[in-house]
Coordinates of C-alpha atoms and ligand atoms in Angstrom, one line a residue:
M20 CA 79.1 13.3 1.6
I21 CA 78.7 11.6 -1.8
R22 CA 75.0 11.4 -2.8
Q23 CA 74.1 9.0 -5.4
P24 CA 70.4 8.5 -4.6
I25 CA 67.9 6.0 -6.0
G26 CA 65.4 8.0 -8.1
I27 CA 61.8 7.4 -7.7
F28 CA 59.6 8.9 -10.4
D29 CA 55.8 9.3 -10.9
S30 CA 53.6 11.6 -12.9
G31 CA 52.4 13.1 -9.5
Y32 CA 51.8 11.8 -6.0
G33 CA 51.1 8.1 -6.7
G34 CA 54.7 7.0 -6.6
L35 CA 54.8 8.0 -3.0
T36 CA 52.8 4.9 -2.1
I37 CA 55.6 2.9 -3.7
L38 CA 58.3 5.0 -2.0
K39 CA 56.8 4.3 1.4
S40 CA 57.1 0.6 0.9
I41 CA 60.6 0.9 -0.5
L42 CA 61.7 3.0 2.6
D43 CA 60.3 0.3 4.9
K44 CA 62.2 -2.4 3.2
L45 CA 65.4 -0.5 2.2
P46 CA 65.8 2.4 4.6
A47 CA 69.6 2.9 4.4
Y48 CA 69.8 4.3 0.9
D49 CA 69.5 7.9 -0.3
Y50 CA 66.4 8.7 -2.4
I51 CA 65.1 11.5 -4.6
Y52 CA 61.4 11.5 -5.4
L53 CA 60.3 13.4 -8.5
G54 CA 56.6 14.1 -9.2
D55 CA 55.8 15.6 -12.5
N56 CA 52.7 17.3 -11.0
A57 CA 52.7 20.1 -13.5
R58 CA 51.9 17.6 -16.3
T59 CA 49.9 15.0 -14.5
P60 CA 47.8 13.0 -15.4
Y61 CA 49.8 10.8 -17.8
G62 CA 47.2 8.1 -18.0
T63 CA 45.1 9.9 -20.7
R64 CA 48.1 11.1 -22.8
S65 CA 49.6 9.6 -26.0
F66 CA 52.5 7.2 -26.1
E67 CA 54.8 9.8 -27.6
T68 CA 53.9 12.4 -24.9
V69 CA 54.3 10.0 -22.0
Y70 CA 57.6 8.9 -23.5
Q71 CA 58.9 12.5 -23.9
Y72 CA 57.8 13.6 -20.4
T73 CA 59.3 10.5 -18.8
L74 CA 62.6 10.7 -20.7
E75 CA 62.9 14.3 -19.6
C76 CA 62.4 13.3 -16.0
V77 CA 64.8 10.4 -16.2
K78 CA 67.5 12.6 -17.7
W79 CA 67.0 15.1 -14.9
L80 CA 67.3 12.4 -12.2
F81 CA 70.5 11.1 -13.8
A82 CA 71.8 14.7 -13.7
Q83 CA 71.1 14.6 -9.9
G84 CA 73.5 11.7 -9.6
C85 CA 71.0 8.8 -9.6
P86 CA 72.6 5.5 -10.8
L87 CA 69.2 3.8 -10.6
I88 CA 65.7 5.0 -11.2
V89 CA 62.4 3.3 -10.5
L90 CA 59.5 4.5 -12.6
A91 CA 56.9 4.2 -9.8
C92 CA 54.2 4.8 -12.4
N93 CA 52.4 2.1 -14.3
T94 CA 51.6 4.5 -17.2
A95 CA 55.2 5.5 -17.7
S96 CA 56.4 1.9 -17.2
A97 CA 53.9 0.8 -19.9
K98 CA 54.5 3.5 -22.4
A99 CA 58.1 4.7 -22.0
L100 CA 60.3 2.2 -20.1
R101 CA 61.1 -0.1 -23.0
S102 CA 62.1 2.7 -25.3
I103 CA 64.2 4.4 -22.6
Q104 CA 66.0 1.1 -21.7
Q105 CA 66.6 0.0 -25.3
K106 CA 66.9 3.3 -27.3
D107 CA 68.0 6.0 -24.9
L108 CA 70.0 4.5 -22.1
P109 CA 72.8 3.1 -24.3
H110 CA 73.9 6.7 -25.3
I111 CA 72.6 8.9 -22.5
S112 CA 73.9 6.9 -19.5
P113 CA 75.0 3.3 -20.4
S114 CA 76.1 2.4 -16.9
N115 CA 72.9 3.6 -15.2
R116 CA 69.6 1.6 -14.9
V117 CA 65.9 2.4 -15.1
L118 CA 63.4 -0.1 -13.7
G119 CA 59.6 -0.2 -13.9
V120 CA 56.7 -1.6 -11.9
I121 CA 55.0 -3.8 -14.4
R122 CA 57.5 -6.6 -14.7
P123 CA 57.9 -7.2 -10.9
T124 CA 54.2 -7.2 -10.5
T125 CA 53.5 -9.6 -13.4
E126 CA 56.3 -11.9 -12.1
K127 CA 54.3 -12.3 -8.9
I128 CA 50.6 -12.0 -9.8
G129 CA 50.2 -15.6 -11.0
T130 CA 51.2 -16.8 -7.5
L131 CA 48.4 -14.9 -5.9
T132 CA 45.4 -16.4 -7.8
K133 CA 43.8 -19.8 -7.3
T134 CA 41.2 -19.4 -9.9
K135 CA 43.8 -18.3 -12.5
Q136 CA 41.7 -15.2 -13.3
V137 CA 43.1 -11.8 -12.4
G138 CA 41.5 -8.4 -12.8
I139 CA 43.6 -5.3 -13.5
L140 CA 42.4 -1.8 -12.7
A141 CA 44.6 0.9 -14.4
T142 CA 44.7 4.1 -16.4
K143 CA 43.5 4.1 -19.9
G144 CA 47.1 4.3 -21.1
T145 CA 48.2 1.2 -19.2
V146 CA 45.2 -0.8 -20.3
L147 CA 45.6 0.2 -24.0
S148 CA 49.3 -0.7 -23.9
E149 CA 48.2 -4.3 -23.0
S150 CA 51.5 -4.5 -21.1
Y151 CA 49.9 -6.5 -18.2
V152 CA 48.3 -9.0 -20.5
I153 CA 51.5 -9.5 -22.5
E154 CA 53.9 -9.7 -19.5
A155 CA 51.6 -11.9 -17.3
K156 CA 51.3 -14.4 -20.2
K157 CA 55.1 -14.7 -20.3
F158 CA 55.3 -15.8 -16.6
F159 CA 52.0 -17.4 -16.1
P160 CA 50.6 -18.7 -19.5
D161 CA 47.6 -20.3 -17.7
V162 CA 46.4 -17.1 -16.0
Q163 CA 43.7 -15.0 -17.7
V164 CA 43.9 -11.3 -17.3
F165 CA 40.9 -9.0 -17.4
Q166 CA 41.5 -5.3 -17.6
H167 CA 39.4 -2.2 -16.9
A168 CA 40.4 1.4 -17.3
C169 CA 39.3 3.9 -14.6
P170 CA 39.9 7.3 -16.1
M171 CA 38.2 9.2 -13.2
W172 CA 40.2 7.7 -10.4
V173 CA 43.5 9.6 -10.8
P174 CA 41.7 13.0 -11.0
L175 CA 39.6 12.0 -7.9
V176 CA 42.8 11.2 -5.9
E177 CA 44.8 14.2 -7.3
N178 CA 42.0 16.5 -6.3
N179 CA 41.6 15.2 -2.8
E180 CA 38.1 13.7 -3.5
Y181 CA 39.1 10.1 -3.0
D182 CA 37.1 9.9 0.3
S183 CA 34.1 11.8 -0.9
P184 CA 30.6 10.3 -1.7
G185 CA 31.2 11.4 -5.3
A186 CA 34.1 8.9 -5.5
D187 CA 31.8 6.1 -4.6
Y188 CA 29.8 6.6 -7.8
F189 CA 32.9 6.1 -10.0
V190 CA 34.4 3.3 -7.9
Q191 CA 31.2 1.3 -7.8
K192 CA 30.7 1.8 -11.5
D193 CA 34.2 0.7 -12.5
I194 CA 34.3 -2.2 -10.1
Y195 CA 31.0 -3.6 -11.4
Q196 CA 32.3 -3.2 -15.0
L197 CA 35.5 -5.1 -14.2
L198 CA 33.5 -7.8 -12.3
S199 CA 31.1 -8.2 -15.3
L200 CA 34.0 -9.4 -17.4
S201 CA 34.3 -12.7 -15.5
E202 CA 32.6 -14.4 -12.5
N203 CA 35.8 -16.2 -11.4
M204 CA 38.3 -13.5 -10.6
D205 CA 39.8 -14.0 -7.1
T206 CA 42.6 -11.4 -7.4
I207 CA 42.3 -7.8 -8.4
L208 CA 45.4 -5.7 -8.9
L209 CA 45.6 -1.9 -8.4
A210 CA 47.8 -1.3 -11.4
C211 CA 48.1 2.4 -10.8
T212 CA 50.1 3.9 -8.0
H213 CA 47.4 6.4 -7.2
Y214 CA 44.7 3.7 -6.5
P215 CA 45.8 2.5 -3.1
L216 CA 44.2 5.6 -1.7
L217 CA 40.8 4.3 -2.9
A218 CA 41.4 0.8 -1.5
D219 CA 38.8 1.2 1.3
K220 CA 36.1 2.3 -1.1
I221 CA 37.0 -0.4 -3.7
K222 CA 36.7 -3.1 -1.0
K223 CA 33.2 -2.0 -0.3
Y224 CA 32.1 -3.1 -3.8
L225 CA 34.1 -6.3 -4.0
P226 CA 33.0 -9.7 -2.9
E227 CA 34.9 -10.7 0.3
T228 CA 36.5 -13.6 -1.6
V229 CA 38.4 -11.3 -3.9
N230 CA 41.9 -10.4 -2.9
L231 CA 42.8 -6.7 -3.6
V232 CA 46.5 -6.3 -4.3
S233 CA 48.6 -3.1 -4.2
Q234 CA 52.0 -2.9 -5.7
G235 CA 54.1 -1.3 -3.0
D236 CA 55.4 -4.4 -1.3
I237 CA 55.8 -6.3 -4.6
V238 CA 58.0 -3.5 -6.0
S239 CA 60.0 -3.0 -2.9
E240 CA 60.8 -6.7 -2.6
S241 CA 61.7 -6.8 -6.2
L242 CA 64.0 -3.8 -5.8
A243 CA 65.7 -5.4 -2.8
D244 CA 66.3 -8.6 -4.9
Y245 CA 67.6 -6.5 -7.9
L246 CA 70.1 -4.8 -5.6
I247 CA 71.4 -8.2 -4.4
R248 CA 71.6 -9.5 -7.9
H249 CA 73.4 -6.4 -9.2
P250 CA 76.2 -5.5 -6.9
E251 CA 77.7 -3.2 -9.6
I252 CA 74.7 -1.0 -9.3
E253 CA 74.1 -1.5 -5.6
S254 CA 77.7 -0.3 -4.8
R255 CA 77.0 2.9 -6.6
C256 CA 73.9 3.8 -4.6
S257 CA 74.9 5.9 -1.6
K258 CA 73.6 5.1 1.9
N259 CA 73.0 8.1 4.2
A260 CA 69.3 7.5 4.6
S261 CA 68.4 10.9 3.1
L262 CA 65.2 11.7 1.3
T263 CA 64.5 14.6 -1.0
F264 CA 61.3 15.5 -2.8
F265 CA 61.0 17.5 -6.0
T266 CA 57.9 18.5 -7.9
T267 CA 57.5 20.2 -11.3
D268 CA 54.6 22.2 -9.8
A269 CA 54.2 24.4 -6.8
P270 CA 55.9 22.9 -3.7
G271 CA 53.2 24.3 -1.3
D272 CA 50.5 22.3 -3.1
F273 CA 52.7 19.2 -3.2
D274 CA 53.5 19.4 0.5
A275 CA 49.8 19.9 1.4
H276 CA 48.7 16.9 -0.5
A277 CA 51.7 14.5 -0.5
G278 CA 51.3 13.6 3.2
I279 CA 48.1 11.7 2.4
F280 CA 50.0 9.4 0.1
F281 CA 53.2 9.2 2.2
G282 CA 51.8 9.2 5.7
K283 CA 54.2 11.9 6.8
C284 CA 54.7 15.7 6.3
I285 CA 56.9 16.5 3.3
Q286 CA 58.9 19.5 2.2
S287 CA 59.4 19.6 -1.5
I288 CA 61.5 21.7 -3.8
H289 CA 60.4 23.0 -7.2
T290 CA 62.3 21.9 -10.4
N291 CA 61.7 23.0 -13.9
L292 CA 63.7 20.0 -15.0
E293 CA 66.5 22.2 -16.5
I294 CA 69.8 20.5 -16.5
P295 CA 72.7 23.0 -16.0
Ligands
LIG22 N1 50.2 6.8 -11.0 C1 50.3 6.6 -12.4 C2 50.2 5.1 -12.7 O1 50.7 4.3 -11.9 C3 49.3 7.3 -13.3 C4 48.7 8.5 -12.9 C5 48.5 9.4 -14.1 O2 47.5 9.2 -14.9 O3 49.3 10.3 -14.3 O4 49.8 4.7 -13.7

Protein backbone atom coordinates (compact mmCIF):
# COMPACT_ATOMS: atom_id res chain seq x y z
CA MET A 1 0.00 0.00 0.00
CA ILE A 2 1.46 3.35 -1.02
CA ARG A 3 1.10 5.89 1.77
CA GLN A 4 1.53 9.51 0.84
CA PRO A 5 -0.40 11.12 3.65
CA ILE A 6 -1.42 14.71 4.17
CA GLY A 7 0.63 16.06 7.07
CA ILE A 8 -1.12 18.06 9.77
CA PHE A 9 1.22 19.93 12.09
CA ASP A 10 0.80 21.85 15.33
CA SER A 11 3.03 22.86 18.22
CA GLY A 12 0.95 20.51 20.42
CA TYR A 13 -2.65 19.40 20.61
CA GLY A 14 -4.42 22.39 19.05
CA GLY A 15 -4.14 21.18 15.47
CA LEU A 16 -6.33 18.22 16.41
CA THR A 17 -9.31 20.59 16.40
CA ILE A 18 -8.49 21.33 12.75
CA LEU A 19 -7.79 17.68 11.89
CA LYS A 20 -11.22 16.74 13.22
CA SER A 21 -12.94 19.09 10.78
CA ILE A 22 -10.66 17.99 7.92
CA LEU A 23 -11.55 14.33 8.55
CA ASP A 24 -15.28 15.16 8.53
CA LYS A 25 -14.90 16.88 5.19
CA LEU A 26 -12.20 14.73 3.53
CA PRO A 27 -12.30 11.27 5.14
CA ALA A 28 -10.79 9.28 2.25
CA TYR A 29 -7.22 10.55 2.48
CA ASP A 30 -4.35 9.27 4.63
CA TYR A 31 -3.18 11.64 7.35
CA ILE A 32 -0.20 11.99 9.69
CA TYR A 33 -0.58 14.33 12.64
CA LEU A 34 2.58 15.67 14.24
CA GLY A 35 2.43 17.53 17.57
CA ASP A 36 5.67 19.13 18.72
CA ASN A 37 4.57 18.72 22.34
CA ALA A 38 8.14 18.60 23.64
CA ARG A 39 8.65 22.22 22.57
CA THR A 40 5.17 23.69 22.95
CA PRO A 41 4.13 26.49 23.39
CA TYR A 42 5.35 28.26 20.27
CA GLY A 43 3.26 31.38 20.91
CA THR A 44 5.76 33.05 23.21
CA ARG A 45 8.88 32.15 21.22
CA SER A 46 10.89 34.29 18.79
CA PHE A 47 10.39 34.30 15.02
CA GLU A 48 13.70 32.50 14.50
CA THR A 49 12.88 29.74 17.01
CA VAL A 50 9.36 29.12 15.66
CA TYR A 51 10.78 29.07 12.13
CA GLN A 52 13.55 26.58 13.02
CA TYR A 53 11.18 24.26 14.94
CA THR A 54 8.53 24.38 12.22
CA LEU A 55 11.05 23.76 9.44
CA GLU A 56 12.40 20.74 11.28
CA CYS A 57 8.88 19.31 11.60
CA VAL A 58 8.07 20.06 7.95
CA LYS A 59 11.23 18.24 6.80
CA TRP A 60 10.32 15.27 8.99
CA LEU A 61 6.79 15.12 7.55
CA PHE A 62 8.20 15.25 4.01
CA ALA A 63 10.49 12.36 4.97
CA GLN A 64 7.34 10.39 5.94
CA GLY A 65 6.13 10.80 2.35
CA CYS A 66 3.74 13.75 2.74
CA PRO A 67 3.27 15.63 -0.53
CA LEU A 68 1.18 18.25 1.28
CA ILE A 69 1.38 19.67 4.80
CA VAL A 70 -1.09 21.90 6.61
CA LEU A 71 0.42 24.00 9.40
CA ALA A 72 -2.63 23.73 11.67
CA CYS A 73 -1.04 26.29 13.98
CA ASN A 74 -1.55 30.03 13.64
CA THR A 75 1.76 30.84 15.29
CA ALA A 76 3.74 28.65 12.88
CA SER A 77 1.65 29.96 9.96
CA ALA A 78 2.39 33.55 11.03
CA LYS A 79 6.07 33.16 11.78
CA ALA A 80 7.39 30.38 9.58
CA LEU A 81 5.14 29.65 6.60
CA ARG A 82 6.26 32.40 4.26
CA SER A 83 10.00 31.66 4.76
CA ILE A 84 9.42 27.94 4.31
CA GLN A 85 7.35 28.46 1.14
CA GLN A 86 9.68 31.00 -0.43
CA LYS A 87 13.13 30.15 0.90
CA ASP A 88 13.21 26.45 1.83
CA LEU A 89 10.67 24.62 -0.31
CA PRO A 90 12.37 25.37 -3.66
CA HIS A 91 15.46 23.38 -2.63
CA ILE A 92 14.23 20.88 -0.02
CA SER A 93 11.12 19.63 -1.86
CA PRO A 94 10.11 21.74 -4.86
CA SER A 95 7.16 19.56 -5.84
CA ASN A 96 5.64 19.43 -2.34
CA ARG A 97 3.42 22.06 -0.75
CA VAL A 98 2.93 23.60 2.70
CA LEU A 99 -0.26 25.50 3.53
CA GLY A 100 -1.20 27.56 6.58
CA VAL A 101 -4.39 28.56 8.36
CA ILE A 102 -4.21 32.35 8.23
CA ARG A 103 -4.87 32.92 4.55
CA PRO A 104 -7.98 30.71 4.34
CA THR A 105 -9.33 32.39 7.46
CA THR A 106 -8.70 35.94 6.28
CA GLU A 107 -10.22 35.13 2.87
CA LYS A 108 -13.46 34.30 4.68
CA ILE A 109 -13.58 36.57 7.72
CA GLY A 110 -14.92 39.68 5.95
CA THR A 111 -17.99 37.75 4.80
CA LEU A 112 -18.96 36.98 8.41
CA THR A 113 -19.18 40.54 9.74
CA LYS A 114 -21.95 43.08 9.19
CA THR A 115 -20.41 45.85 11.28
CA LYS A 116 -17.05 45.42 9.46
CA GLN A 117 -15.28 45.12 12.79
CA VAL A 118 -13.60 41.84 13.65
CA GLY A 119 -11.81 40.84 16.85
CA ILE A 120 -8.89 38.42 16.80
CA LEU A 121 -7.85 36.38 19.85
CA ALA A 122 -4.47 34.74 19.36
CA THR A 123 -1.06 34.01 20.85
CA LYS A 124 1.38 36.85 21.41
CA GLY A 125 3.45 35.63 18.46
CA THR A 126 0.50 35.71 16.05
CA VAL A 127 -0.63 39.14 17.26
CA LEU A 128 2.86 40.68 17.02
CA SER A 129 3.33 39.30 13.51
CA GLU A 130 0.31 41.44 12.43
CA SER A 131 -0.42 38.66 9.90
CA TYR A 132 -4.19 38.81 10.43
CA VAL A 133 -4.31 42.59 10.06
CA ILE A 134 -2.16 42.55 6.91
CA GLU A 135 -3.88 39.58 5.24
CA ALA A 136 -7.45 40.66 6.09
CA LYS A 137 -6.77 44.11 4.58
CA LYS A 138 -5.85 42.45 1.27
CA PHE A 139 -9.20 40.67 0.95
CA PHE A 140 -11.46 43.10 2.83
CA PRO A 141 -9.99 46.63 2.84
CA ASP A 142 -13.10 48.00 4.59
CA VAL A 143 -12.88 45.60 7.56
CA GLN A 144 -11.20 46.78 10.75
CA VAL A 145 -9.31 44.15 12.73
CA PHE A 146 -8.77 44.43 16.49
CA GLN A 147 -6.30 42.01 18.05
CA HIS A 148 -5.68 40.83 21.58
CA ALA A 149 -3.07 38.31 22.76
CA CYS A 150 -4.06 35.74 25.39
CA PRO A 151 -0.74 34.29 26.62
CA MET A 152 -2.34 32.25 29.41
CA TRP A 153 -4.86 30.40 27.27
CA VAL A 154 -2.57 27.83 25.63
CA PRO A 155 -0.99 26.82 28.98
CA LEU A 156 -4.51 26.50 30.48
CA VAL A 157 -5.57 24.21 27.67
CA GLU A 158 -2.30 22.24 27.51
CA ASN A 159 -2.47 21.68 31.28
CA ASN A 160 -6.07 20.48 31.23
CA GLU A 161 -7.29 23.54 33.15
CA TYR A 162 -9.54 24.85 30.38
CA ASP A 163 -12.66 23.91 32.30
CA SER A 164 -11.53 25.11 35.73
CA PRO A 165 -12.73 28.21 37.60
CA GLY A 166 -9.17 29.54 37.29
CA ALA A 167 -9.62 29.62 33.52
CA ASP A 168 -12.63 31.93 33.95
CA TYR A 169 -10.40 34.59 35.45
CA PHE A 170 -8.12 34.78 32.41
CA VAL A 171 -10.88 34.30 29.83
CA GLN A 172 -13.00 37.08 31.32
CA LYS A 173 -10.01 39.43 31.61
CA ASP A 174 -8.89 38.87 28.01
CA ILE A 175 -12.39 39.08 26.54
CA TYR A 176 -13.03 42.38 28.32
CA GLN A 177 -9.71 43.72 27.09
CA LEU A 178 -10.56 42.80 23.50
CA LEU A 179 -14.08 44.23 23.77
CA SER A 180 -12.69 47.48 25.18
CA LEU A 181 -10.93 48.12 21.85
CA SER A 182 -14.22 48.78 20.03
CA GLU A 183 -17.94 48.70 20.78
CA ASN A 184 -18.93 47.53 17.36
CA MET A 185 -17.29 44.12 16.88
CA ASP A 186 -19.86 41.54 15.78
CA THR A 187 -17.40 38.74 14.94
CA ILE A 188 -14.59 37.34 17.06
CA LEU A 189 -12.17 34.81 15.64
CA LEU A 190 -10.37 32.19 17.70
CA ALA A 191 -7.07 32.53 15.84
CA CYS A 192 -5.29 29.84 17.82
CA THR A 193 -6.14 26.20 17.30
CA HIS A 194 -6.11 25.56 21.05
CA TYR A 195 -8.84 28.07 21.80
CA PRO A 196 -11.94 26.13 20.65
CA LEU A 197 -11.66 24.19 23.91
CA LEU A 198 -12.36 27.43 25.75
CA ALA A 199 -15.31 28.36 23.52
CA ASP A 200 -18.02 27.72 26.16
CA LYS A 201 -16.24 29.91 28.69
CA ILE A 202 -15.53 32.61 26.11
CA LYS A 203 -19.24 32.76 25.13
CA LYS A 204 -20.14 33.40 28.78
CA TYR A 205 -18.36 36.76 28.61
CA LEU A 206 -19.43 37.83 25.13
CA PRO A 207 -22.60 39.74 24.25
CA GLU A 208 -25.09 37.43 22.52
CA THR A 209 -24.87 39.52 19.37
CA VAL A 210 -21.22 38.56 18.84
CA ASN A 211 -20.49 35.63 16.56
CA LEU A 212 -17.62 33.46 17.84
CA VAL A 213 -15.77 31.80 14.95
CA SER A 214 -13.43 28.77 15.10
CA GLN A 215 -11.18 27.85 12.20
CA GLY A 216 -11.82 24.12 11.73
CA ASP A 217 -14.55 24.34 9.12
CA ILE A 218 -12.94 27.27 7.34
CA VAL A 219 -9.62 25.42 6.98
CA SER A 220 -11.20 22.12 5.93
CA GLU A 221 -13.34 23.83 3.26
CA SER A 222 -10.31 25.66 1.98
CA LEU A 223 -8.27 22.42 1.85
CA ALA A 224 -11.04 20.68 -0.09
CA ASP A 225 -11.07 23.58 -2.54
CA TYR A 226 -7.25 23.54 -2.80
CA LEU A 227 -7.29 19.83 -3.69
CA ILE A 228 -9.82 20.47 -6.44
CA ARG A 229 -7.78 23.35 -7.85
CA HIS A 230 -4.48 21.43 -7.65
CA PRO A 231 -5.00 17.98 -9.20
CA GLU A 232 -1.20 17.57 -9.51
CA ILE A 233 -0.98 17.58 -5.68
CA GLU A 234 -4.29 15.81 -5.07
CA SER A 235 -3.30 12.85 -7.24
CA ARG A 236 -0.19 12.36 -5.09
CA CYS A 237 -2.17 12.18 -1.80
CA SER A 238 -2.99 8.54 -1.06
CA LYS A 239 -6.50 7.47 -0.07
CA ASN A 240 -6.68 4.56 2.37
CA ALA A 241 -8.44 6.52 5.13
CA SER A 242 -5.55 5.90 7.54
CA LEU A 243 -4.59 8.12 10.43
CA THR A 244 -1.32 8.15 12.38
CA PHE A 245 -0.37 10.38 15.28
CA PHE A 246 3.17 11.35 16.24
CA THR A 247 4.36 13.43 19.16
CA THR A 248 7.81 14.71 20.04
CA ASP A 249 7.00 14.14 23.74
CA ALA A 250 5.76 11.10 25.68
CA PRO A 251 3.02 9.21 23.75
CA GLY A 252 1.25 8.25 26.99
CA ASP A 253 0.76 11.92 27.89
CA PHE A 254 -0.32 12.74 24.35
CA ASP A 255 -2.88 9.93 24.28
CA ALA A 256 -4.31 10.86 27.67
CA HIS A 257 -4.86 14.45 26.64
CA ALA A 258 -5.44 14.35 22.90
CA GLY A 259 -8.91 12.79 23.10
CA ILE A 260 -10.27 16.02 24.56
CA PHE A 261 -9.28 17.88 21.40
CA PHE A 262 -10.07 15.11 18.98
CA GLY A 263 -13.17 13.60 20.57
CA LYS A 264 -11.81 10.04 20.24
CA CYS A 265 -9.10 7.91 21.85
CA ILE A 266 -5.73 8.23 20.20
CA GLN A 267 -2.63 6.03 20.17
CA SER A 268 0.40 8.04 19.26
CA ILE A 269 4.01 7.20 18.45
CA HIS A 270 7.06 9.09 19.66
CA THR A 271 9.43 10.75 17.22
CA ASN A 272 12.62 12.63 17.90
CA LEU A 273 12.32 14.12 14.39
CA GLU A 274 15.45 12.30 13.21
CA ILE A 275 15.45 11.64 9.49
CA PRO A 276 17.28 8.43 8.60
N1 LIG B 1 -2.11 26.25 18.55
C1 LIG B 1 -1.14 27.21 18.17
C2 LIG B 1 -1.77 28.32 17.33
O1 LIG B 1 -2.74 28.07 16.63
C3 LIG B 1 -0.31 27.87 19.23
C4 LIG B 1 -0.02 27.18 20.46
C5 LIG B 1 1.33 27.54 21.00
O2 LIG B 1 1.51 28.63 21.56
O3 LIG B 1 2.18 26.71 20.83
O4 LIG B 1 -1.28 29.43 17.32
